[in-house]
Amino acid sequence: MQDILFDFISKYVSLNDEEKNAILSLDLFRSLKKGTILLKEGQRSNESYFVLKGCIRTYYIIDGEEKTTAFFTEMDALTPHCVATKTPSQYYVSCLEDTIVTVSNSDMEVEVNTKFPKFETMCRMLSEELLAKQRLDLDEFKTSSPEQRYLNLLQNRPDLIQRVPQHQLASFLGIKPQSLSRLRARLLEKKS
Amino acid sequence: MQDILFDFISKYVSLNDEEKNAILSLDLFRSLKKGTILLKEGQRSNESYFVLKGCIRTYYIIDGEEKTTAFFTEMDALTPHCVATKTPSQYYVSCLEDTIVTVSNSDMEVEVNTKFPKFETMCRMLSEELLAKQRLDLDEFKTSSPEQRYLNLLQNRPDLIQRVPQHQLASFLGIKPQSLSRLRARLLEKKS
DNA sequence: ACGGCTCGTTCACTTAAGTTAAGAAATACG
DNA sequence: CGTATTTCTTAACTTAAGTGAACGAGCCGT
């Protein structure tokens, strides 16, 4: 499990044994049961997550309805908005499956970043990369129809369609569950 | 004009005179005429921009149609996707108005980050903040209708509605220009 | 000043998503 | 094991966005 983390880190910086041990000594790993809520609307938090196994999602409750907007699976990192801005959270974060994550808090990060500038470099690179990637996601969402978005998801993250409940997928695609059902039926028609 | 930059930086780190001079000596400032294209689809680039005055936008050409997806105005920073990933760009970047920006390239940034770790800290904080903020934008987009998105824009960035052509606003909102016209007409109806 | 373009709006028509409701299927739980 | 609850699908109807076309207004360059 640690290897997954170090493999990921090695994409950005190379760590020596001392540095690896420093990270391990922080005792970051945690196992979470399906359904565990990591963050609620209105709460403050300073915890960031990195998913080693499983899946966590973010969702809002708007007019009493759950609106799922993002899924984080293996090798995905999540720093909730409220952590970056020190404000109460606008959304919930919870485990869709039994999940293993690393949990870090901002105090730890400040400390590690100071001690190992290399680590800060990694965080900067990672954030910049995710920022650019997320921009593409937003652009793709803006420029395509629900049907195209579904087909795209089928291409790029087929695992999600298997492991995530339909109604959560629907709101992730920006539509209602009924529309997703219909859309899928329509696509099956077309194929045949 | 320099003050705008230093005011912005001061939100993240405080610079002494030596550091400020180091930045000024890089000769970052540039004036661009309306219509200037900073980046084309397929091109590679290592330049990042920070808008001091004016407006730049990103757009795609899909099936021969321009799809505008983002606007960057005063105090906005843009590192195109292709810069972060060293790949050819998928979109265009161009000036909507006469614009004054700072331009930095990745080599410079590596150099400055090495010389002034403070600067790297700023970049990391900024990226993390933008990443979190952009996540909210995407979430808002997913969870609301075109009409709500328009009303939201009216609230949060009323200046855009004034300074940007309607058809570009439309694709920014994820709809066709005709739909935006209709939507606006509908809202005027409702008000009266 | 003229002709050509782009831009915004409007209209009629098509298509797809939202809404409401009902029922079937799957899942959770005592 | 059976009941309750959640989830998924289907259907009928409503609403809004997409499409194609036309028109007028403003802008550009010659």
CSV table of C-alpha atoms (C1' of nucleotides) in Angstrom, one decimal:
chain,number,residue,atom,x,y,z
A,1,MET,CA,0.0,0.0,0.0
A,2,GLN,CA,2.9,2.3,0.8
A,3,ASP,CA,4.3,1.5,-2.6
A,4,ILE,CA,1.3,3.1,-4.3
A,5,LEU,CA,2.0,6.3,-2.5
A,6,PHE,CA,5.7,6.3,-3.2
A,7,ASP,CA,5.1,5.3,-6.9
A,8,PHE,CA,2.9,8.3,-7.1
A,9,ILE,CA,5.3,10.7,-5.5
A,10,SER,CA,8.1,9.4,-7.8
A,11,LYS,CA,6.3,10.9,-10.7
A,12,TYR,CA,7.2,14.3,-9.3
A,13,VAL,CA,10.3,14.1,-7.1
A,14,SER,CA,12.7,11.3,-6.1
A,15,LEU,CA,12.9,10.6,-2.4
A,16,ASN,CA,15.8,9.1,-0.5
A,17,ASP,CA,15.3,6.7,2.4
A,18,GLU,CA,15.5,9.4,5.0
A,19,GLU,CA,12.7,11.3,3.3
A,20,LYS,CA,10.6,8.2,2.9
A,21,ASN,CA,10.9,7.3,6.5
A,22,ALA,CA,10.0,10.8,7.5
A,23,ILE,CA,6.8,10.4,5.6
A,24,LEU,CA,6.1,7.0,7.0
A,25,SER,CA,6.6,8.2,10.5
A,26,LEU,CA,3.7,10.6,10.1
A,27,ASP,CA,1.3,7.6,10.2
A,28,LEU,CA,-0.9,8.8,7.4
A,29,PHE,CA,-2.7,5.7,6.4
A,30,ARG,CA,-6.3,5.1,7.3
A,31,SER,CA,-9.0,2.5,6.5
A,32,LEU,CA,-12.5,3.8,6.2
A,33,LYS,CA,-15.7,1.9,6.0
A,34,LYS,CA,-18.2,2.5,3.2
A,35,GLY,CA,-20.5,5.3,4.1
A,36,THR,CA,-18.0,7.1,6.4
A,37,ILE,CA,-18.5,10.8,6.2
A,38,LEU,CA,-15.2,12.7,6.1
A,39,LEU,CA,-16.7,16.2,5.9
A,40,LYS,CA,-20.1,17.8,6.2
A,41,GLU,CA,-21.5,21.0,4.9
A,42,GLY,CA,-20.8,23.8,7.3
A,43,GLN,CA,-17.9,22.1,8.9
A,44,ARG,CA,-14.3,23.3,8.9
A,45,SER,CA,-11.4,21.0,8.3
A,46,ASN,CA,-7.8,21.1,7.4
A,47,GLU,CA,-7.5,17.5,6.1
A,48,SER,CA,-6.4,16.5,2.6
A,49,TYR,CA,-6.8,13.0,1.2
A,50,PHE,CA,-5.1,10.8,-1.2
A,51,VAL,CA,-7.0,7.6,-2.3
A,52,LEU,CA,-5.0,4.4,-2.3
A,53,LYS,CA,-7.9,2.1,-2.7
A,54,GLY,CA,-11.7,2.6,-3.0
A,55,CYS,CA,-13.7,5.6,-3.8
A,56,ILE,CA,-14.8,8.8,-2.1
A,57,ARG,CA,-17.2,11.3,-3.5
A,58,THR,CA,-18.2,14.9,-2.9
A,59,TYR,CA,-21.8,16.0,-2.9
A,60,TYR,CA,-24.1,18.9,-2.1
A,61,ILE,CA,-27.6,18.8,-0.6
A,62,ILE,CA,-29.6,21.3,-2.6
A,63,ASP,CA,-33.4,21.6,-1.9
A,64,GLY,CA,-33.2,18.4,0.0
A,65,GLU,CA,-31.6,16.6,-2.9
A,66,GLU,CA,-28.2,15.0,-3.0
A,67,LYS,CA,-26.1,16.3,-5.9
A,68,THR,CA,-22.9,14.3,-6.4
A,69,THR,CA,-20.3,16.3,-8.3
A,70,ALA,CA,-17.0,14.3,-8.1
A,71,PHE,CA,-15.5,10.9,-7.5
A,72,PHE,CA,-12.0,10.2,-6.3
A,73,THR,CA,-10.6,6.8,-6.9
A,74,GLU,CA,-7.2,5.2,-6.8
A,75,MET,CA,-4.3,7.7,-7.1
A,76,ASP,CA,-6.6,10.7,-6.9
A,77,ALA,CA,-5.9,13.5,-4.4
A,78,LEU,CA,-8.5,15.7,-2.8
A,79,THR,CA,-8.0,18.9,-0.8
A,80,PRO,CA,-11.5,20.2,-0.1
A,81,HIS,CA,-12.2,23.8,-0.8
A,82,CYS,CA,-12.7,24.7,2.8
A,83,VAL,CA,-9.1,23.5,3.6
A,84,ALA,CA,-7.6,25.8,1.0
A,85,THR,CA,-9.7,28.7,2.0
A,86,LYS,CA,-10.2,28.2,5.8
A,87,THR,CA,-13.9,28.6,5.4
A,88,PRO,CA,-16.8,26.3,6.3
A,89,SER,CA,-17.4,23.6,3.7
A,90,GLN,CA,-20.1,23.9,1.1
A,91,TYR,CA,-20.2,20.2,0.4
A,92,TYR,CA,-20.0,16.8,1.9
A,93,VAL,CA,-17.3,14.2,1.4
A,94,SER,CA,-18.0,10.6,2.0
A,95,CYS,CA,-16.8,7.1,1.2
A,96,LEU,CA,-18.7,5.3,-1.6
A,97,GLU,CA,-16.8,2.0,-0.8
A,98,ASP,CA,-14.5,0.7,1.9
A,99,THR,CA,-11.6,2.9,1.2
A,100,ILE,CA,-7.9,3.3,2.2
A,101,VAL,CA,-6.5,6.8,2.1
A,102,THR,CA,-3.7,8.9,3.4
A,103,VAL,CA,-4.8,11.8,5.5
A,104,SER,CA,-2.7,14.8,6.0
A,105,ASN,CA,-3.5,18.1,7.7
A,106,SER,CA,-2.2,21.6,6.8
A,107,ASP,CA,0.0,21.9,9.9
A,108,MET,CA,1.8,18.8,8.9
A,109,GLU,CA,2.2,20.0,5.4
A,110,VAL,CA,3.7,23.3,6.5
A,111,GLU,CA,6.1,21.4,8.6
A,112,VAL,CA,7.1,18.9,5.9
A,113,ASN,CA,7.3,21.6,3.3
A,114,THR,CA,9.7,23.6,5.4
A,115,LYS,CA,11.8,20.6,6.2
A,116,PHE,CA,11.8,19.2,2.7
A,117,PRO,CA,11.5,21.9,0.0
A,118,LYS,CA,11.3,19.0,-2.4
A,119,PHE,CA,7.9,18.2,-1.0
A,120,GLU,CA,6.6,21.7,-1.6
A,121,THR,CA,7.9,21.4,-5.2
A,122,MET,CA,5.8,18.3,-5.6
A,123,CYS,CA,2.7,19.9,-4.1
A,124,ARG,CA,3.1,22.8,-6.5
A,125,MET,CA,3.6,20.6,-9.5
A,126,LEU,CA,0.7,18.4,-8.6
A,127,SER,CA,-1.6,21.4,-8.0
A,128,GLU,CA,-0.7,23.0,-11.2
A,129,GLU,CA,-1.2,19.8,-13.1
A,130,LEU,CA,-4.6,19.2,-11.5
A,131,LEU,CA,-5.6,22.7,-12.1
A,132,ALA,CA,-4.8,22.5,-15.8
A,133,LYS,CA,-6.5,19.1,-16.0
A,134,GLN,CA,-9.6,20.2,-14.2
A,135,ARG,CA,-9.8,23.2,-16.6
A,136,LEU,CA,-10.1,20.7,-19.5
A,137,ASP,CA,-12.8,18.8,-17.6
A,138,LEU,CA,-14.8,21.9,-17.1
A,139,ASP,CA,-14.3,22.9,-20.8
A,140,GLU,CA,-15.4,19.4,-21.9
A,141,PHE,CA,-18.5,19.7,-19.7
A,142,LYS,CA,-19.4,23.1,-21.1
A,143,THR,CA,-18.9,22.1,-24.7
A,144,SER,CA,-20.8,18.8,-24.8
A,145,SER,CA,-24.3,17.5,-24.4
A,146,PRO,CA,-25.3,15.0,-21.6
A,147,GLU,CA,-25.1,12.2,-24.2
A,148,GLN,CA,-21.6,13.2,-25.2
A,149,ARG,CA,-20.6,13.5,-21.6
A,150,TYR,CA,-21.9,10.0,-20.9
A,151,LEU,CA,-20.0,8.6,-23.9
A,152,ASN,CA,-16.9,10.4,-22.8
A,153,LEU,CA,-17.2,9.0,-19.3
A,154,LEU,CA,-17.6,5.5,-20.8
A,155,GLN,CA,-14.3,6.1,-22.6
A,156,ASN,CA,-12.3,7.7,-19.9
A,157,ARG,CA,-13.5,6.3,-16.6
A,158,PRO,CA,-15.5,3.1,-17.5
A,159,ASP,CA,-14.9,1.8,-14.0
A,160,LEU,CA,-17.1,4.6,-12.5
A,161,ILE,CA,-20.1,3.4,-14.5
A,162,GLN,CA,-19.7,0.0,-12.9
A,163,ARG,CA,-19.0,1.0,-9.3
A,164,VAL,CA,-21.2,4.1,-8.8
A,165,PRO,CA,-25.0,4.1,-8.4
A,166,GLN,CA,-26.9,5.5,-11.4
A,167,HIS,CA,-28.5,8.4,-9.6
A,168,GLN,CA,-25.0,9.6,-8.4
A,169,LEU,CA,-23.7,9.2,-11.9
A,170,ALA,CA,-26.6,11.2,-13.2
A,171,SER,CA,-25.9,14.3,-11.1
A,172,PHE,CA,-22.2,13.9,-11.9
A,173,LEU,CA,-23.2,14.3,-15.5
A,174,GLY,CA,-25.4,17.2,-14.7
A,175,ILE,CA,-28.8,15.5,-15.3
A,176,LYS,CA,-31.6,13.8,-13.5
A,177,PRO,CA,-31.6,10.0,-12.9
A,178,GLN,CA,-34.6,9.6,-15.1
A,179,SER,CA,-32.8,11.3,-17.9
A,180,LEU,CA,-29.8,9.1,-17.6
A,181,SER,CA,-32.0,6.0,-17.8
A,182,ARG,CA,-33.7,7.3,-20.9
A,183,LEU,CA,-30.4,8.4,-22.4
A,184,ARG,CA,-29.0,4.9,-21.9
A,185,ALA,CA,-32.1,3.3,-23.4
A,186,ARG,CA,-31.7,5.7,-26.4
A,187,LEU,CA,-28.1,4.6,-26.9
A,188,LEU,CA,-29.0,0.9,-26.8
A,189,GLU,CA,-31.7,1.6,-29.5
A,190,LYS,CA,-29.1,3.3,-31.7
A,191,LYS,CA,-26.6,0.5,-31.5
A,192,SER,CA,-29.0,-2.1,-32.6
B,1,MET,CA,0.8,48.7,-12.9
B,2,GLN,CA,3.6,47.0,-10.9
B,3,ASP,CA,1.7,47.8,-7.8
B,4,ILE,CA,-1.2,45.6,-8.9
B,5,LEU,CA,1.2,42.7,-9.2
B,6,PHE,CA,2.8,43.3,-5.8
B,7,ASP,CA,-0.5,43.8,-4.1
B,8,PHE,CA,-1.5,40.5,-5.5
B,9,ILE,CA,1.6,38.8,-4.4
B,10,SER,CA,1.3,40.3,-0.9
B,11,LYS,CA,-1.8,38.2,-0.4
B,12,TYR,CA,0.4,35.2,-0.3
B,13,VAL,CA,3.9,36.1,0.8
B,14,SER,CA,5.7,39.3,1.7
B,15,LEU,CA,8.6,40.4,-0.4
B,16,ASN,CA,11.5,42.6,0.5
B,17,ASP,CA,13.0,45.2,-1.9
B,18,GLU,CA,15.7,42.8,-3.1
B,19,GLU,CA,13.0,40.3,-4.1
B,20,LYS,CA,10.8,42.9,-5.7
B,21,ASN,CA,13.8,44.1,-7.8
B,22,ALA,CA,14.6,40.6,-8.8
B,23,ILE,CA,11.1,40.3,-10.2
B,24,LEU,CA,11.1,43.6,-11.9
B,25,SER,CA,14.4,42.8,-13.5
B,26,LEU,CA,12.8,39.9,-15.3
B,27,ASP,CA,10.9,42.4,-17.5
B,28,LEU,CA,7.6,40.6,-17.4
B,29,PHE,CA,5.2,43.3,-18.4
B,30,ARG,CA,3.6,43.3,-21.9
B,31,SER,CA,0.9,45.2,-23.7
B,32,LEU,CA,-1.2,43.3,-26.1
B,33,LYS,CA,-3.6,44.6,-28.7
B,34,LYS,CA,-7.2,43.4,-28.8
B,35,GLY,CA,-7.3,40.2,-31.0
B,36,THR,CA,-3.7,39.2,-30.3
B,37,ILE,CA,-3.5,35.4,-30.2
B,38,LEU,CA,-1.3,34.1,-27.5
B,39,LEU,CA,-1.6,30.4,-28.2
B,40,LYS,CA,-3.2,28.2,-30.9
B,41,GLU,CA,-4.5,24.7,-30.9
B,42,GLY,CA,-1.7,22.3,-31.6
B,43,GLN,CA,1.0,24.7,-30.4
B,44,ARG,CA,3.4,24.1,-27.6
B,45,SER,CA,4.2,26.9,-25.1
B,46,ASN,CA,5.8,27.4,-21.7
B,47,GLU,CA,4.3,30.8,-21.0
B,48,SER,CA,2.0,31.7,-18.1
B,49,TYR,CA,0.0,34.9,-17.9
B,50,PHE,CA,-1.2,37.2,-15.2
B,51,VAL,CA,-3.8,39.8,-16.3
B,52,LEU,CA,-3.2,43.3,-15.0
B,53,LYS,CA,-5.7,45.1,-17.2
B,54,GLY,CA,-8.0,43.9,-19.9
B,55,CYS,CA,-9.4,40.5,-20.7
B,56,ILE,CA,-8.2,37.3,-22.4
B,57,ARG,CA,-10.2,34.3,-23.2
B,58,THR,CA,-9.7,30.6,-24.0
B,59,TYR,CA,-11.6,28.9,-26.8
B,60,TYR,CA,-11.9,25.8,-28.8
B,61,ILE,CA,-12.8,25.3,-32.4
B,62,ILE,CA,-15.2,22.3,-32.6
B,63,ASP,CA,-16.8,21.4,-35.8
B,64,GLY,CA,-15.7,24.8,-37.2
B,65,GLU,CA,-17.4,26.6,-34.3
B,66,GLU,CA,-15.7,28.7,-31.7
B,67,LYS,CA,-16.5,27.6,-28.2
B,68,THR,CA,-15.4,30.1,-25.6
B,69,THR,CA,-14.9,28.4,-22.2
B,70,ALA,CA,-13.2,30.9,-19.9
B,71,PHE,CA,-12.4,34.6,-19.4
B,72,PHE,CA,-9.5,36.0,-17.5
B,73,THR,CA,-9.7,39.6,-16.3
B,74,GLU,CA,-7.8,41.8,-13.8
B,75,MET,CA,-5.9,39.8,-11.2
B,76,ASP,CA,-6.6,36.4,-12.9
B,77,ALA,CA,-3.7,34.0,-13.6
B,78,LEU,CA,-3.6,31.6,-16.5
B,79,THR,CA,-1.2,28.7,-17.0
B,80,PRO,CA,-2.5,26.9,-20.1
B,81,HIS,CA,-2.9,23.2,-19.8
B,82,CYS,CA,-0.1,22.6,-22.4
B,83,VAL,CA,2.4,24.4,-20.2
B,84,ALA,CA,1.7,22.2,-17.2
B,85,THR,CA,1.8,19.0,-19.2
B,86,LYS,CA,4.3,19.8,-22.0
B,87,THR,CA,1.8,18.7,-24.6
B,88,PRO,CA,0.3,20.5,-27.6
B,89,SER,CA,-2.5,22.9,-26.7
B,90,GLN,CA,-6.1,21.8,-27.2
B,91,TYR,CA,-7.3,25.4,-27.1
B,92,TYR,CA,-6.7,28.9,-28.3
B,93,VAL,CA,-5.9,31.9,-26.0
B,94,SER,CA,-6.5,35.4,-27.3
B,95,CYS,CA,-7.1,38.9,-26.2
B,96,LEU,CA,-10.7,40.1,-26.0
B,97,GLU,CA,-9.6,43.7,-25.3
B,98,ASP,CA,-6.3,45.6,-25.3
B,99,THR,CA,-4.6,43.9,-22.4
B,100,ILE,CA,-1.7,44.3,-20.1
B,101,VAL,CA,-0.2,41.1,-18.7
B,102,THR,CA,2.8,39.7,-17.1
B,103,VAL,CA,4.3,36.8,-19.1
B,104,SER,CA,6.5,34.2,-17.4
B,105,ASN,CA,8.0,31.0,-18.8
B,106,SER,CA,8.7,27.8,-17.0
B,107,ASP,CA,12.4,28.1,-17.2
B,108,MET,CA,12.2,31.5,-15.4
B,109,GLU,CA,9.9,30.0,-12.8
B,110,VAL,CA,12.3,27.1,-12.1
B,111,GLU,CA,15.1,29.6,-11.6
B,112,VAL,CA,13.1,32.0,-9.4
B,113,ASN,CA,11.6,29.2,-7.4
B,114,THR,CA,15.1,27.8,-6.7
B,115,LYS,CA,16.5,31.2,-5.7
B,116,PHE,CA,13.5,32.3,-3.7
B,117,PRO,CA,11.6,29.4,-2.1
B,118,LYS,CA,9.1,31.9,-0.9
B,119,PHE,CA,8.1,32.3,-4.5
B,120,GLU,CA,7.4,28.6,-4.9
B,121,THR,CA,5.3,28.7,-1.7
B,122,MET,CA,3.3,31.4,-3.3
B,123,CYS,CA,2.8,29.4,-6.5
B,124,ARG,CA,1.7,26.4,-4.5
B,125,MET,CA,-0.7,28.3,-2.4
B,126,LEU,CA,-2.1,30.0,-5.5
B,127,SER,CA,-2.5,26.8,-7.4
B,128,GLU,CA,-4.2,25.1,-4.5
B,129,GLU,CA,-6.6,28.0,-4.0
B,130,LEU,CA,-7.5,28.1,-7.7
B,131,LEU,CA,-7.9,24.4,-7.8
B,132,ALA,CA,-10.4,24.5,-5.0
B,133,LYS,CA,-12.2,27.5,-6.4
B,134,GLN,CA,-12.4,26.0,-9.8
B,135,ARG,CA,-13.8,22.8,-8.3
B,136,LEU,CA,-16.7,25.0,-6.9
B,137,ASP,CA,-17.2,26.5,-10.4
B,138,LEU,CA,-17.5,23.1,-12.0
B,139,ASP,CA,-19.8,21.9,-9.2
B,140,GLU,CA,-22.0,25.0,-9.7
B,141,PHE,CA,-22.1,24.4,-13.4
B,142,LYS,CA,-23.1,20.8,-12.9
B,143,THR,CA,-25.8,21.5,-10.4
B,144,SER,CA,-27.6,24.4,-12.1
B,145,SER,CA,-29.6,25.1,-15.2
B,146,PRO,CA,-28.5,27.6,-17.9
B,147,GLU,CA,-30.9,30.1,-16.4
B,148,GLN,CA,-29.4,29.8,-13.0
B,149,ARG,CA,-25.9,29.9,-14.4
B,150,TYR,CA,-26.8,33.2,-16.1
B,151,LEU,CA,-28.3,34.7,-13.0
B,152,ASN,CA,-25.2,33.5,-11.1
B,153,LEU,CA,-22.9,35.2,-13.6
B,154,LEU,CA,-25.0,38.4,-13.2
B,155,GLN,CA,-24.3,38.2,-9.5
B,156,ASN,CA,-20.7,37.2,-9.5
B,157,ARG,CA,-19.2,38.7,-12.6
B,158,PRO,CA,-21.6,41.4,-13.9
B,159,ASP,CA,-18.7,43.0,-15.7
B,160,LEU,CA,-18.4,40.1,-18.1
B,161,ILE,CA,-21.9,40.5,-19.3
B,162,GLN,CA,-21.1,44.1,-20.3
B,163,ARG,CA,-17.7,43.5,-21.9
B,164,VAL,CA,-18.1,40.2,-23.6
B,165,PRO,CA,-20.0,39.5,-26.9
B,166,GLN,CA,-23.2,37.5,-26.4
B,167,HIS,CA,-22.2,34.5,-28.5
B,168,GLN,CA,-19.1,34.1,-26.4
B,169,LEU,CA,-21.0,34.4,-23.2
B,170,ALA,CA,-23.5,31.8,-24.5
B,171,SER,CA,-20.8,29.1,-25.0
B,172,PHE,CA,-19.3,30.1,-21.7
B,173,LEU,CA,-22.7,29.3,-20.2
B,174,GLY,CA,-22.8,26.0,-22.1
B,175,ILE,CA,-25.6,27.0,-24.5
B,176,LYS,CA,-26.2,28.4,-28.0
B,177,PRO,CA,-26.4,32.2,-28.7
B,178,GLN,CA,-30.1,31.8,-29.7
B,179,SER,CA,-30.8,30.1,-26.4
B,180,LEU,CA,-29.2,32.9,-24.5
B,181,SER,CA,-31.2,35.5,-26.4
B,182,ARG,CA,-34.4,33.6,-25.6
B,183,LEU,CA,-33.4,33.1,-22.0
B,184,ARG,CA,-32.8,36.8,-21.5
B,185,ALA,CA,-36.1,37.6,-23.1
B,186,ARG,CA,-37.8,35.1,-20.8
B,187,LEU,CA,-36.2,36.8,-17.7
B,188,LEU,CA,-37.4,40.2,-18.8
B,189,GLU,CA,-40.9,38.9,-19.1
B,190,LYS,CA,-40.8,37.5,-15.6
B,191,LYS,CA,-39.5,40.7,-14.1
B,192,SER,CA,-42.4,42.8,-15.4
C,1,DA,C1',-21.0,56.0,-49.2
C,2,DC,C1',-21.3,51.3,-50.4
C,3,DG,C1',-21.2,46.3,-49.9
C,4,DG,C1',-19.9,42.6,-47.1
C,5,DC,C1',-19.5,40.5,-42.3
C,6,DT,C1',-20.4,39.7,-37.9
C,7,DC,C1',-23.6,39.9,-34.4
C,8,DG,C1',-27.8,39.7,-31.9
C,9,DT,C1',-32.6,38.7,-32.1
C,10,DT,C1',-36.8,36.3,-33.5
C,11,DC,C1',-39.6,32.5,-35.2
C,12,DA,C1',-41.2,27.8,-36.3
C,13,DC,C1',-40.0,23.4,-35.5
C,14,DT,C1',-37.4,19.4,-33.4
C,15,DT,C1',-35.3,17.1,-29.8
C,16,DA,C1',-34.1,16.2,-25.3
C,17,DA,C1',-34.2,17.1,-20.5
C,18,DG,C1',-37.3,18.2,-16.3
C,19,DT,C1',-41.4,16.7,-13.7
C,20,DT,C1',-44.6,13.8,-11.6
C,21,DA,C1',-46.0,9.4,-10.8
C,22,DA,C1',-46.0,4.5,-10.7
C,23,DG,C1',-44.2,0.1,-10.4
C,24,DA,C1',-40.3,-3.3,-10.6
C,25,DA,C1',-35.8,-4.7,-8.8
C,26,DA,C1',-32.3,-4.6,-5.7
C,27,DT,C1',-30.6,-3.8,-1.0
C,28,DA,C1',-30.7,-3.2,3.8
C,29,DC,C1',-32.2,-4.6,8.2
C,30,DG,C1',-34.6,-6.4,11.9
D,1,DC,C1',-36.9,-14.7,5.9
D,2,DG,C1',-39.8,-11.1,5.1
D,3,DT,C1',-40.6,-6.2,5.2
D,4,DA,C1',-39.1,-1.6,4.5
D,5,DT,C1',-36.3,1.4,1.9
D,6,DT,C1',-33.7,2.7,-1.7
D,7,DT,C1',-32.7,2.5,-6.5
D,8,DC,C1',-33.7,2.0,-11.3
D,9,DT,C1',-36.7,2.1,-15.0
D,10,DT,C1',-40.8,3.4,-17.7
D,11,DA,C1',-44.4,6.5,-19.2
D,12,DA,C1',-47.1,10.7,-20.1
D,13,DC,C1',-46.7,15.4,-20.1
D,14,DT,C1',-44.3,20.0,-19.7
D,15,DT,C1',-40.6,23.0,-20.4
D,16,DA,C1',-36.5,24.6,-22.4
D,17,DA,C1',-32.6,24.0,-25.4
D,18,DG,C1',-31.0,22.8,-30.3
D,19,DT,C1',-31.6,23.7,-35.3
D,20,DG,C1',-32.2,26.2,-39.4
D,21,DA,C1',-33.5,30.3,-41.4
D,22,DA,C1',-34.4,35.1,-41.8
D,23,DC,C1',-33.9,39.9,-40.7
D,24,DG,C1',-32.1,44.3,-39.0
D,25,DA,C1',-28.1,46.7,-36.8
D,26,DG,C1',-23.7,47.8,-36.3
D,27,DC,C1',-18.8,47.5,-37.9
D,28,DC,C1',-15.1,47.0,-41.3
D,29,DG,C1',-12.5,47.9,-45.1
D,30,DT,C1',-12.3,49.7,-49.7
